[in-house]
Amino acid sequence: MLSEAMTALAAAGGTAVVQAASTDAWAGLRQRLARWLGRGNPQRENAELERLDQTAGELNIAGPAELERVRIRQGAAWQARIETLLESLDDTERAQALEQLSALLGQRIPQGGVSAGQDGQAVGGNVDIRADRGSVAAWSMGNVTLGNPPQPGPPQG
């Protein structure tokens, strides 16, 4: 069974595949991931290249209504492929493979209970952001709305 950090890294791999397809990053990621999955076996590497091309093809032909479903399905499939490979390795090979995958994805292997993808930030505790003397401080959290909640009681007006 894989640790939470290993599963998170495998999930990042699946996400990287679906995000890179049809971008300039695709050719490089495709080649590096196929080589990593092939583990030195040229036939396996070629088979992985074909699978990656098939994934890109499915993503490219998906219509707007089905694209998100295809992305989720393909991301999960690649996560499962990565997890299966990691589970098949002994501890020494797995540690080496994790380092290689981490470098391939441009991520570090999280040591604690939190992790973040590219351009993300992860916090395992409190965050204290301060600004003083008229300055501004902020933290970007994606699609989050901040504001003052309405006061309880009858509507003010």
XYZ file of C-alpha atoms in Angstrom:
157
model
C 0.000 0.000 0.000
C 1.289 3.423 -0.912
C 1.654 6.267 1.555
C -0.495 9.361 1.280
C 2.471 11.301 -0.138
C 3.045 8.653 -2.821
C -0.632 8.656 -3.759
C -0.579 12.462 -3.946
C 2.435 12.345 -6.259
C 0.697 9.752 -8.464
C -2.377 11.997 -8.578
C -0.153 14.920 -9.584
C 1.167 12.762 -12.409
C -2.340 12.023 -13.648
C -3.248 15.689 -13.441
C -0.067 16.676 -15.289
C -0.979 14.390 -18.183
C -4.428 15.880 -18.709
C -3.241 19.450 -18.175
C -0.284 19.174 -20.556
C -2.141 17.513 -23.437
C -2.531 20.021 -26.304
C -0.078 22.494 -24.764
C 3.528 23.286 -25.575
C 4.550 21.227 -22.527
C 3.042 18.028 -23.946
C 5.974 16.766 -26.035
C 8.431 16.998 -23.159
C 6.134 15.543 -20.518
C 4.994 12.779 -22.867
C 8.556 11.660 -23.566
C 9.792 11.900 -19.966
C 6.760 10.130 -18.484
C 6.905 7.309 -21.055
C 10.602 6.825 -20.267
C 9.845 6.799 -16.525
C 6.986 4.316 -16.913
C 9.038 2.144 -19.275
C 11.771 1.727 -16.618
C 14.484 1.143 -19.215
C 12.467 -1.210 -21.411
C 12.109 0.303 -24.934
C 9.036 -1.805 -25.757
C 7.230 -0.679 -22.601
C 8.276 2.908 -23.289
C 6.766 2.722 -26.789
C 3.567 1.226 -25.377
C 3.347 4.111 -22.888
C 3.917 6.646 -25.680
C 0.978 5.098 -27.542
C -1.202 5.264 -24.415
C -0.232 8.898 -23.857
C -1.049 9.720 -27.489
C -4.399 7.981 -27.095
C -5.116 10.073 -24.005
C -4.215 13.299 -25.810
C -6.408 12.261 -28.723
C -9.406 11.627 -26.465
C -8.921 14.974 -24.756
C -8.551 16.798 -28.072
C -11.733 15.363 -29.612
C -13.902 15.705 -26.509
C -16.626 18.271 -26.930
C -17.170 21.038 -24.403
C -19.990 19.135 -22.702
C -17.883 16.044 -22.090
C -14.382 17.487 -21.687
C -14.400 17.644 -17.886
C -15.635 14.053 -17.615
C -12.886 12.883 -19.986
C -10.270 14.869 -18.060
C -11.334 13.280 -14.765
C -11.408 9.784 -16.250
C -8.028 10.134 -17.936
C -6.411 11.748 -14.893
C -7.648 8.901 -12.694
C -6.445 6.305 -15.211
C -2.928 7.768 -15.277
C -2.880 8.059 -11.493
C -3.780 4.366 -11.300
C -1.023 3.450 -13.808
C 1.542 5.344 -11.767
C 0.333 3.819 -8.492
C 0.429 0.313 -9.988
C 3.995 0.802 -11.125
C 5.062 2.147 -7.719
C 3.394 -0.760 -5.922
C 5.263 -3.240 -8.111
C 8.678 -1.962 -7.033
C 10.698 -2.980 -3.988
C 11.434 -0.291 -1.388
C 14.768 0.769 -2.897
C 13.412 0.936 -6.461
C 10.287 2.746 -5.241
C 12.337 5.418 -3.457
C 14.377 5.990 -6.606
C 11.258 6.038 -8.802
C 9.589 8.556 -6.492
C 12.583 10.878 -6.689
C 12.582 10.588 -10.480
C 8.829 11.198 -10.732
C 9.062 14.123 -8.361
C 11.797 15.687 -10.508
C 9.877 14.902 -13.702
C 6.802 16.716 -12.386
C 8.817 19.544 -10.874
C 7.468 18.804 -7.415
C 8.977 17.850 -4.140
C 7.774 14.828 -2.237
C 5.717 16.103 0.683
C 6.984 14.933 4.052
C 3.993 15.980 6.117
C 0.268 15.697 5.703
C -0.145 18.502 3.176
C 0.921 18.940 -0.416
C 0.437 21.375 -3.268
C 0.848 21.201 -6.997
C 2.739 23.543 -9.268
C 2.277 27.193 -8.288
C 0.405 26.017 -5.191
C 1.043 26.581 -1.542
C 0.305 24.122 1.214
C 0.040 24.923 4.880
C -0.140 22.401 7.660
C -1.061 24.915 10.333
C -2.239 28.479 10.792
C -1.549 31.272 8.338
C -1.077 34.793 9.629
C -0.900 37.495 6.961
C -0.371 41.061 8.095
C -0.045 44.466 6.539
C 0.717 47.724 8.282
C 1.303 51.389 7.512
C -1.030 51.406 4.526
C 0.481 48.349 2.832
C -1.423 45.412 1.400
C -0.975 41.709 2.102
C -2.847 38.896 0.408
C -2.913 35.166 -0.162
C -4.449 33.709 -3.301
C -6.679 30.715 -2.605
C -8.290 30.161 -5.973
C -12.034 30.658 -6.313
C -12.742 31.859 -2.782
C -14.905 34.808 -1.839
C -14.045 36.743 1.271
C -16.130 39.426 2.858
C -18.150 40.400 5.863
C -21.076 38.081 6.490
C -24.463 39.687 6.980
C -25.307 40.552 10.585
C -27.971 38.398 12.201
C -31.344 39.955 12.770
C -33.787 41.864 10.602
C -32.479 43.267 7.316
C -30.848 46.685 7.581
C -32.016 49.161 5.109
